Short mmCIF file of N, CA and C in Angstrom, two decimals:
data_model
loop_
_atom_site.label_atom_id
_atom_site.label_comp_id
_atom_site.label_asym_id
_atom_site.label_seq_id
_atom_site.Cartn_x
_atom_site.Cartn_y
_atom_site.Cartn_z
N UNK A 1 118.58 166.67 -21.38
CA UNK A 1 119.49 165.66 -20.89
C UNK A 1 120.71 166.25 -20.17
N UNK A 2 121.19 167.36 -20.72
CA UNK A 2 122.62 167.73 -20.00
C UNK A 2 121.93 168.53 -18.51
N UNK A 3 121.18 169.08 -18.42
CA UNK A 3 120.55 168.97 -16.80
C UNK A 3 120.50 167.90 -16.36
N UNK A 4 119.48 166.54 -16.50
CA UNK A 4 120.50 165.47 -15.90
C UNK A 4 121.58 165.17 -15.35
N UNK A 5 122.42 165.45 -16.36
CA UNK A 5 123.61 164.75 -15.94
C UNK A 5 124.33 166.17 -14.89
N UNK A 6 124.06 167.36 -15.09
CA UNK A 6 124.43 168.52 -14.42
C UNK A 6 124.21 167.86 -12.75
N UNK A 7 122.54 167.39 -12.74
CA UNK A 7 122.18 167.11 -11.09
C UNK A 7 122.45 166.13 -10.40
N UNK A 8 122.78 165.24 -11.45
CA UNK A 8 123.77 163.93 -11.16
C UNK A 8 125.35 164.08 -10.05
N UNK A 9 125.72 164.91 -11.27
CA UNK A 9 127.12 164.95 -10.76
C UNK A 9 126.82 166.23 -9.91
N UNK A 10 126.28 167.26 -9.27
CA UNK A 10 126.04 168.02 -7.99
C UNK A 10 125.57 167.00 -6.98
N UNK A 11 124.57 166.13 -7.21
CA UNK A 11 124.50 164.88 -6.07
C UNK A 11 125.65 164.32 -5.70
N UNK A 12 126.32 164.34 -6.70
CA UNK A 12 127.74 163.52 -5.91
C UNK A 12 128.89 164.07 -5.46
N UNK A 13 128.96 165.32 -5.38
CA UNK A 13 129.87 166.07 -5.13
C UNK A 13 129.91 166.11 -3.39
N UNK A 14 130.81 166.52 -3.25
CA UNK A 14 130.93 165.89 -1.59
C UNK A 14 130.36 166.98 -0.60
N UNK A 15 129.80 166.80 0.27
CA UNK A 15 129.24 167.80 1.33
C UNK A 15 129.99 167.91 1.98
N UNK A 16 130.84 168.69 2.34
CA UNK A 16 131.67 169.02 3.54
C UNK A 16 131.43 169.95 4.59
N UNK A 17 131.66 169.73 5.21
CA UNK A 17 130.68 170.31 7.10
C UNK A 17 132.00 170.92 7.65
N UNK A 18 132.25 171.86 7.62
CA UNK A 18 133.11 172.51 8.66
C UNK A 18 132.46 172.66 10.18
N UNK A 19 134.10 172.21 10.94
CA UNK A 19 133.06 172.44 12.54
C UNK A 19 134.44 173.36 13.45
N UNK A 20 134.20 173.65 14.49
CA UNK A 20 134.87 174.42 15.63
C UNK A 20 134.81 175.77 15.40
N UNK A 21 136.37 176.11 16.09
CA UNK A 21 136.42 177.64 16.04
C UNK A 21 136.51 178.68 14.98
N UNK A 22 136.05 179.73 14.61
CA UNK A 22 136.01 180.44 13.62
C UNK A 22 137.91 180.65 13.66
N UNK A 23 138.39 180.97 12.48
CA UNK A 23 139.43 181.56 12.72
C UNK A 23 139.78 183.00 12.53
N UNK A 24 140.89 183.50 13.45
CA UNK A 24 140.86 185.14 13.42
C UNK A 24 141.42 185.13 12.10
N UNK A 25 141.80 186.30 11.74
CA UNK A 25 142.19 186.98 10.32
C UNK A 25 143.60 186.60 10.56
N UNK A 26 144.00 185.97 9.36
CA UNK A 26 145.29 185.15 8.86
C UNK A 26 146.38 186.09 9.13
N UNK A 27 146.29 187.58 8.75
CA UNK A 27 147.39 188.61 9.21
C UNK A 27 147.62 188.57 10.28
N UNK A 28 146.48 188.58 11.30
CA UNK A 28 146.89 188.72 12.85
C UNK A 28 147.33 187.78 13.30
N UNK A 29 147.74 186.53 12.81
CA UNK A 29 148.24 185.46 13.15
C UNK A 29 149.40 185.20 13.15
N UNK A 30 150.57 184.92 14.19
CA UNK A 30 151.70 184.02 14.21
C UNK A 30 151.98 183.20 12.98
N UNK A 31 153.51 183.48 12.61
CA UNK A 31 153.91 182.27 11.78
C UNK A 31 153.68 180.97 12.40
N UNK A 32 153.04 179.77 11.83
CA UNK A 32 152.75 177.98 11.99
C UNK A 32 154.31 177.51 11.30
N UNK A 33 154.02 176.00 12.22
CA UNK A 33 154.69 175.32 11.82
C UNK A 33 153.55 174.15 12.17
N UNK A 34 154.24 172.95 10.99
CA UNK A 34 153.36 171.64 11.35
C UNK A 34 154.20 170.67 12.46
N UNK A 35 153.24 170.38 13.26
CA UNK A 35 153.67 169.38 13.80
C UNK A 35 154.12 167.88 13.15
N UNK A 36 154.61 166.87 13.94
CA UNK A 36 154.77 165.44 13.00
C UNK A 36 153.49 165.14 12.93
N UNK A 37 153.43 164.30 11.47
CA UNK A 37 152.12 163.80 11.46
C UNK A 37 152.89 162.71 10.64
N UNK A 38 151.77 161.50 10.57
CA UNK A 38 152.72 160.27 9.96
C UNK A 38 151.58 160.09 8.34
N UNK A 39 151.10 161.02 7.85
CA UNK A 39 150.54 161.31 6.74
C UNK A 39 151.03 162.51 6.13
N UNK A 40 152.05 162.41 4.99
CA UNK A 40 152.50 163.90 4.59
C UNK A 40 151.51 164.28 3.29
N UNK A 41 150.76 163.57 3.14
CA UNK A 41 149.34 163.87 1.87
C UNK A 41 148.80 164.99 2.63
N UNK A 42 148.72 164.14 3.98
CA UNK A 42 147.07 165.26 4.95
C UNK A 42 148.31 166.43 5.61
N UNK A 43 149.48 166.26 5.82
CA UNK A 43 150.09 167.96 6.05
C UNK A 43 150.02 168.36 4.92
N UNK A 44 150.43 167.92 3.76
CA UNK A 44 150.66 168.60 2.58
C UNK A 44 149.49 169.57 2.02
N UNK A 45 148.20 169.12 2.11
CA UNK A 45 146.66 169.36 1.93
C UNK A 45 146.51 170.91 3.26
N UNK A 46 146.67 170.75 4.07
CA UNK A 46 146.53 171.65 5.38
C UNK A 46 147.30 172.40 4.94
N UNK A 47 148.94 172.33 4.73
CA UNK A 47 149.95 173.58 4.35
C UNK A 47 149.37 174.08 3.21
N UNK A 48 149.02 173.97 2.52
CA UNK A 48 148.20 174.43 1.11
C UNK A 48 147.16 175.43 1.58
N UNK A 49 146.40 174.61 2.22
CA UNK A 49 145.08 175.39 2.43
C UNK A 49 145.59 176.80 3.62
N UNK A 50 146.25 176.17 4.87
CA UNK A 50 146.78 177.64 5.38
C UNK A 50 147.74 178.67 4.11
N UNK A 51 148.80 178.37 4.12
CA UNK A 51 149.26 179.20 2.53
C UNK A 51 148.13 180.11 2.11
N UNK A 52 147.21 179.18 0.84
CA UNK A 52 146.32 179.41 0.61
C UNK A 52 145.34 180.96 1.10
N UNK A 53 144.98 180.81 2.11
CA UNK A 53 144.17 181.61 3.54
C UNK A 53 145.28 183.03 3.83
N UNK A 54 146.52 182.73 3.77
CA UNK A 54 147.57 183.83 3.86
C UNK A 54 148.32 183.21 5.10
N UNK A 55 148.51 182.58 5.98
CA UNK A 55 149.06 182.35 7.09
C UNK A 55 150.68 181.87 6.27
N UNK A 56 151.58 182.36 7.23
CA UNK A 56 152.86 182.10 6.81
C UNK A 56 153.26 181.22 7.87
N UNK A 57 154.34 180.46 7.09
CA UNK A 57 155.54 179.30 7.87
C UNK A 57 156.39 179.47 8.22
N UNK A 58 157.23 178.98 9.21
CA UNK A 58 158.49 179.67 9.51
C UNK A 58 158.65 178.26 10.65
N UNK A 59 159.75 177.76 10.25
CA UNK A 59 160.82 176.57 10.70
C UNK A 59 160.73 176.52 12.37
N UNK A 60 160.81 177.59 13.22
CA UNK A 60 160.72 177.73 14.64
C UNK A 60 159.39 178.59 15.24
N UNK A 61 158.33 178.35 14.40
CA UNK A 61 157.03 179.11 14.66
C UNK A 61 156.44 179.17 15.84
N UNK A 62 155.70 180.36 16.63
CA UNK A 62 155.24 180.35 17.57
C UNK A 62 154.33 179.67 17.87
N UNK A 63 153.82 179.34 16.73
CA UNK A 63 152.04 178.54 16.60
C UNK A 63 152.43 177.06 15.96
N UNK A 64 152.33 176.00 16.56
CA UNK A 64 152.71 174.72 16.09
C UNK A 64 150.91 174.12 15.66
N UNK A 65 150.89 173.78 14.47
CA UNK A 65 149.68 173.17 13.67
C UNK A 65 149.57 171.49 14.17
N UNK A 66 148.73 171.05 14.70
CA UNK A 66 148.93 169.65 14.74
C UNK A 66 147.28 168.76 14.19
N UNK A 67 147.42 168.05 13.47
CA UNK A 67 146.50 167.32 12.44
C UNK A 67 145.94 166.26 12.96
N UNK A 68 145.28 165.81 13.00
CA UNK A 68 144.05 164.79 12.51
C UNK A 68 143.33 164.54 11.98
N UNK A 69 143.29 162.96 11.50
CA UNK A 69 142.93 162.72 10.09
C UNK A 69 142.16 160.89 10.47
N UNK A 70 141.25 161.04 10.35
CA UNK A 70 140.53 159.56 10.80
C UNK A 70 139.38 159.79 9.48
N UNK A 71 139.53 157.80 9.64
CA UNK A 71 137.78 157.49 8.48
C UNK A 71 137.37 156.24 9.55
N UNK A 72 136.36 156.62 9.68
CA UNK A 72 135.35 155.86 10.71
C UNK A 72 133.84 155.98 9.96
N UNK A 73 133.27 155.24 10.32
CA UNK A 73 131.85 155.03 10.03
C UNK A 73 130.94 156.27 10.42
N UNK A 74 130.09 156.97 9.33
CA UNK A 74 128.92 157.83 8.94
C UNK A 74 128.35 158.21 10.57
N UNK A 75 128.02 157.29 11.38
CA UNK A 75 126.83 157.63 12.15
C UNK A 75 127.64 157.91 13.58
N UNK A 76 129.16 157.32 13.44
CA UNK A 76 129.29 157.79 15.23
C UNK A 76 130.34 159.21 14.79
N UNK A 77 130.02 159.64 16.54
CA UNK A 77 130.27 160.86 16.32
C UNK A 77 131.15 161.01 18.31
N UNK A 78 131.90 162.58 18.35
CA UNK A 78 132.92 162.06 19.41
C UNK A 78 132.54 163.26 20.29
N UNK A 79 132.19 163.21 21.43
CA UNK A 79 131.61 164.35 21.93
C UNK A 79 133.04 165.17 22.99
N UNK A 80 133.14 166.36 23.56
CA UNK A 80 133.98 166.59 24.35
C UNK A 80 133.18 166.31 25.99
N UNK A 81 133.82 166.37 26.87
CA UNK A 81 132.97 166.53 28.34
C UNK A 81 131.94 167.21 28.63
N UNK A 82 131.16 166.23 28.84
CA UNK A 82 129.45 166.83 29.24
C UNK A 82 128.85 166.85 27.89
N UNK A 83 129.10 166.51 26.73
CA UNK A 83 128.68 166.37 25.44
C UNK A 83 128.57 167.93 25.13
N UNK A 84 129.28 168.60 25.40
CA UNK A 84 129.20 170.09 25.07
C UNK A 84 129.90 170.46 24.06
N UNK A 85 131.09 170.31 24.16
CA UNK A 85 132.05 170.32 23.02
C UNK A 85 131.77 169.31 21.51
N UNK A 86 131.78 169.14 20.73
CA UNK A 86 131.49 169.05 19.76
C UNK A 86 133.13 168.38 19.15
N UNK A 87 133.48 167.24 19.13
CA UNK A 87 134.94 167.54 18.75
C UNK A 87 134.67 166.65 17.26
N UNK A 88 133.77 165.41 17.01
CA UNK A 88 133.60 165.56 15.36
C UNK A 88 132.31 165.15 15.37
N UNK A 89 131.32 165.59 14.54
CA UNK A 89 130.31 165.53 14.85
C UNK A 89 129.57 164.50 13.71
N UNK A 90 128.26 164.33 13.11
CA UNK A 90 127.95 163.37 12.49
C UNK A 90 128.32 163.80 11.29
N UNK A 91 128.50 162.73 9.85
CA UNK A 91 128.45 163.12 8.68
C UNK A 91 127.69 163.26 8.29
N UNK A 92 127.60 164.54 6.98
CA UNK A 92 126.54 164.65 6.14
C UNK A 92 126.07 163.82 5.53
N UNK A 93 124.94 163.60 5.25
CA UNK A 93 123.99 162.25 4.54
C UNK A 93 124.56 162.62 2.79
N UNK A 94 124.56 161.50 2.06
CA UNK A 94 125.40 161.93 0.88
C UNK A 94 124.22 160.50 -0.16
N UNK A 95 124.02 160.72 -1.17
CA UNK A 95 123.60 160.13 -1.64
C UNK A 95 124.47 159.25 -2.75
N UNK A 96 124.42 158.04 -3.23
CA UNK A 96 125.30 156.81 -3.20
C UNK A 96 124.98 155.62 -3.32
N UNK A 97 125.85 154.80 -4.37
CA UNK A 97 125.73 153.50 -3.97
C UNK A 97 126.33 152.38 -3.47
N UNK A 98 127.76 153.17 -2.60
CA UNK A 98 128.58 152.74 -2.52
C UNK A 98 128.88 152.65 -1.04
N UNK A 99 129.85 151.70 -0.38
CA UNK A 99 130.08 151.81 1.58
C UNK A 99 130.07 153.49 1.97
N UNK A 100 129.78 153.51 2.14
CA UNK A 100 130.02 154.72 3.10
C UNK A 100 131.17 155.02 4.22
N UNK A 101 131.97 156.27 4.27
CA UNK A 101 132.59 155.97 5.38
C UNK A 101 132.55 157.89 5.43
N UNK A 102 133.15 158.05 6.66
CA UNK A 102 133.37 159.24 7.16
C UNK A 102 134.82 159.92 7.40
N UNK A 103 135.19 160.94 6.38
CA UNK A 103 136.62 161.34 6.80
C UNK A 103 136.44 162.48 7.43
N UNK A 104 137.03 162.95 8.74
CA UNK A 104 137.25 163.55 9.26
C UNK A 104 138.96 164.19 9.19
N UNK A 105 139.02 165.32 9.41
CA UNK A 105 140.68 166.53 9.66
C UNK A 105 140.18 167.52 10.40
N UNK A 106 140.89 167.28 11.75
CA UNK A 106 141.01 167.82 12.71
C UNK A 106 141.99 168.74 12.52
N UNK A 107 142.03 170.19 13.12
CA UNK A 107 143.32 171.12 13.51
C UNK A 107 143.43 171.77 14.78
N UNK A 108 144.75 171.59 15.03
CA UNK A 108 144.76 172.28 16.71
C UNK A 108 146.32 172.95 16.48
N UNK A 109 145.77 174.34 16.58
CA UNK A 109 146.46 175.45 16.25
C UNK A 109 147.01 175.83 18.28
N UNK A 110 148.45 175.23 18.31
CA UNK A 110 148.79 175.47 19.96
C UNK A 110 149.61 176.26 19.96
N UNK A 111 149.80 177.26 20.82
CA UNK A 111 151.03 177.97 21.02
C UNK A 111 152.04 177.00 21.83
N UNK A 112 153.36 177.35 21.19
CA UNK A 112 154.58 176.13 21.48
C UNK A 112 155.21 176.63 22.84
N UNK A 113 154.96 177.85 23.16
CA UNK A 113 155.52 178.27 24.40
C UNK A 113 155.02 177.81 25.65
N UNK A 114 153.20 177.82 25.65
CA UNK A 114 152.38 177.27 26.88
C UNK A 114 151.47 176.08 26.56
N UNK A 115 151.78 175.68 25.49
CA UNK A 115 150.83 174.13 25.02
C UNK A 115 149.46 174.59 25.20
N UNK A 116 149.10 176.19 25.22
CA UNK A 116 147.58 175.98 25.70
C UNK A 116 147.29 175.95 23.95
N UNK A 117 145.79 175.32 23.78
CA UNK A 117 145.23 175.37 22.24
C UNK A 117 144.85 176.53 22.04
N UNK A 118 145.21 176.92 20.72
CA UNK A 118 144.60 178.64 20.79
C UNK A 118 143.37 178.29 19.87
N UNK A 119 143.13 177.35 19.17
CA UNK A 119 141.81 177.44 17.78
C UNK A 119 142.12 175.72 17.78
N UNK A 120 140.85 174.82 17.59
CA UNK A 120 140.57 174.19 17.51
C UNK A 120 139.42 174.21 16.30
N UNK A 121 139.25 173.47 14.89
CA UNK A 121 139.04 173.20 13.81
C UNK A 121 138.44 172.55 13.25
N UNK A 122 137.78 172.04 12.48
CA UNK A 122 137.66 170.85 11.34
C UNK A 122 136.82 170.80 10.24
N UNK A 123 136.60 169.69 10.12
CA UNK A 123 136.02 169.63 8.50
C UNK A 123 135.59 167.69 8.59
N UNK A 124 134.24 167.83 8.13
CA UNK A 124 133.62 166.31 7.80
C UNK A 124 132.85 166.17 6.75
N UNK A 125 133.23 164.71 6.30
CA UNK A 125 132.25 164.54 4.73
C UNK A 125 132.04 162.91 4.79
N UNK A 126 131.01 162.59 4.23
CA UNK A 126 130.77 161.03 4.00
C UNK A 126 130.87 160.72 2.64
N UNK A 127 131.85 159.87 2.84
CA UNK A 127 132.27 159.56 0.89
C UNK A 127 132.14 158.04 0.84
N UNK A 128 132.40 157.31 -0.53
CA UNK A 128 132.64 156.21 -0.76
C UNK A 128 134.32 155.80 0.01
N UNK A 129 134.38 155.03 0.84
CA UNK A 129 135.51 154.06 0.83
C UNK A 129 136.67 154.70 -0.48
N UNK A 130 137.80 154.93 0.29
CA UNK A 130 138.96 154.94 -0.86
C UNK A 130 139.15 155.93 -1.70
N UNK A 131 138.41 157.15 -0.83
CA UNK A 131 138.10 158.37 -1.99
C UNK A 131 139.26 159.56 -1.12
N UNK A 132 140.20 159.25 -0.34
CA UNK A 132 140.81 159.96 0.89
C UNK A 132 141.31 161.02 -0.56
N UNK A 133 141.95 160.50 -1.47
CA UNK A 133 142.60 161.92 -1.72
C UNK A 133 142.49 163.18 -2.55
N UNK A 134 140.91 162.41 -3.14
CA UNK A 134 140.08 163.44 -3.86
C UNK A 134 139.13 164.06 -3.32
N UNK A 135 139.28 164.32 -1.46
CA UNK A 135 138.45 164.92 -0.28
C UNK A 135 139.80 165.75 0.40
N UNK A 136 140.92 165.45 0.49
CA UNK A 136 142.08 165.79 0.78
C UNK A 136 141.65 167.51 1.34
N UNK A 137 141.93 167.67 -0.02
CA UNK A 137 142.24 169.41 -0.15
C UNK A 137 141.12 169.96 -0.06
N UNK A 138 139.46 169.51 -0.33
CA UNK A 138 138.00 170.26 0.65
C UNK A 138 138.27 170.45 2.05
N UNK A 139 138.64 169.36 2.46
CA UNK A 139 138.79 169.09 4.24
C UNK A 139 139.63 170.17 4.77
N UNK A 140 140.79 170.57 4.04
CA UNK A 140 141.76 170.95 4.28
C UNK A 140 141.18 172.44 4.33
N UNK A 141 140.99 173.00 3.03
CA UNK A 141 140.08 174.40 3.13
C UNK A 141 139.20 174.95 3.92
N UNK A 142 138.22 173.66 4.21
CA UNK A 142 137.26 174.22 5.16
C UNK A 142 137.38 174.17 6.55
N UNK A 143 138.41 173.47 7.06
CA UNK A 143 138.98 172.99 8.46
C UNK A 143 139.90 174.44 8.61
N UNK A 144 140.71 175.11 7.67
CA UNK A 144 141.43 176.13 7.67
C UNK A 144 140.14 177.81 7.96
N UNK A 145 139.35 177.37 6.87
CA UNK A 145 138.41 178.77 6.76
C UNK A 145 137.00 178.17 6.74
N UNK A 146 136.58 177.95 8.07
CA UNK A 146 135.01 177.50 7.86
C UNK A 146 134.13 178.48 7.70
N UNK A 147 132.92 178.39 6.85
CA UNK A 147 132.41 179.03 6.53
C UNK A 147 131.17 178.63 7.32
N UNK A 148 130.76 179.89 8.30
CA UNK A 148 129.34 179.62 9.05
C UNK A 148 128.20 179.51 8.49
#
């Protein structure tokens, strides 16, 4: 019986899909700063997870962090030009008996001097409806350090 319930609760544990650019090694990196975001849960979750990774903060940083954070429906997905780019892609199939929805956290790591993007990021999972802040800090980790 306690296998049961072991494969139970691994079924429900959340799949999270890291997508974009690998990131370079946290030492070689510029102090971040976050940009505004009008969710301080989903900066709070991201500053953690960079921290976390080793990347340091600093109030006038060369590297400005800027977030996105959407829940949209399982099956659509957002392509860049020419469908090449990949900017969030589908959610993982999750097993459930509950709505489904899709949270996505985006990161776009820009240098503040030339606005060009230096690393572009993320992280996707299909959860039940209403589950934003017990996915928070996965999203956050794997959008920071995806694992190929």
């Amino acid at each position: 019986m306690p296998l049961v319930g072991a494969l139970l609760i691994a079924a429900c544990a959340p799949t999270v899909r890291p997508f974009g650019d690998a990131p370079p090694p946290a030492a070689a990196q510029p102090p971040f700063s976050i940009g505004e975001t009008r969710r301080a849960d989903v900066a709070d979750a991201v500053r953690y997870a960079l921290h976390a990774a080793g990347y340091r903060e600093a109030q006038d940083a060369p590297t400005r962090v800027e977030i996105g954070f959407a829940i949209r429906p399982p099956g659509v997905t957002v392509a860049g030009a020419g469908g090449a780019t990949i900017v969030s892609p589908p959610a993982p199939r999750a097993i459930g008996l509950c709505r489904r929805q899709a949270y996505v956290l985006i990161l776009a790591m820009i240098d503040r001097a030339s606005g060009t993007v230096l690393r572009r990021s993320g992280a996707i999972t299909a959860r039940c409806v209403g589950k934003e802040a017990t996915l928070l800090p996965a999203l956050a980790r794997a959008a920071v350090s995806p694992r190929r």
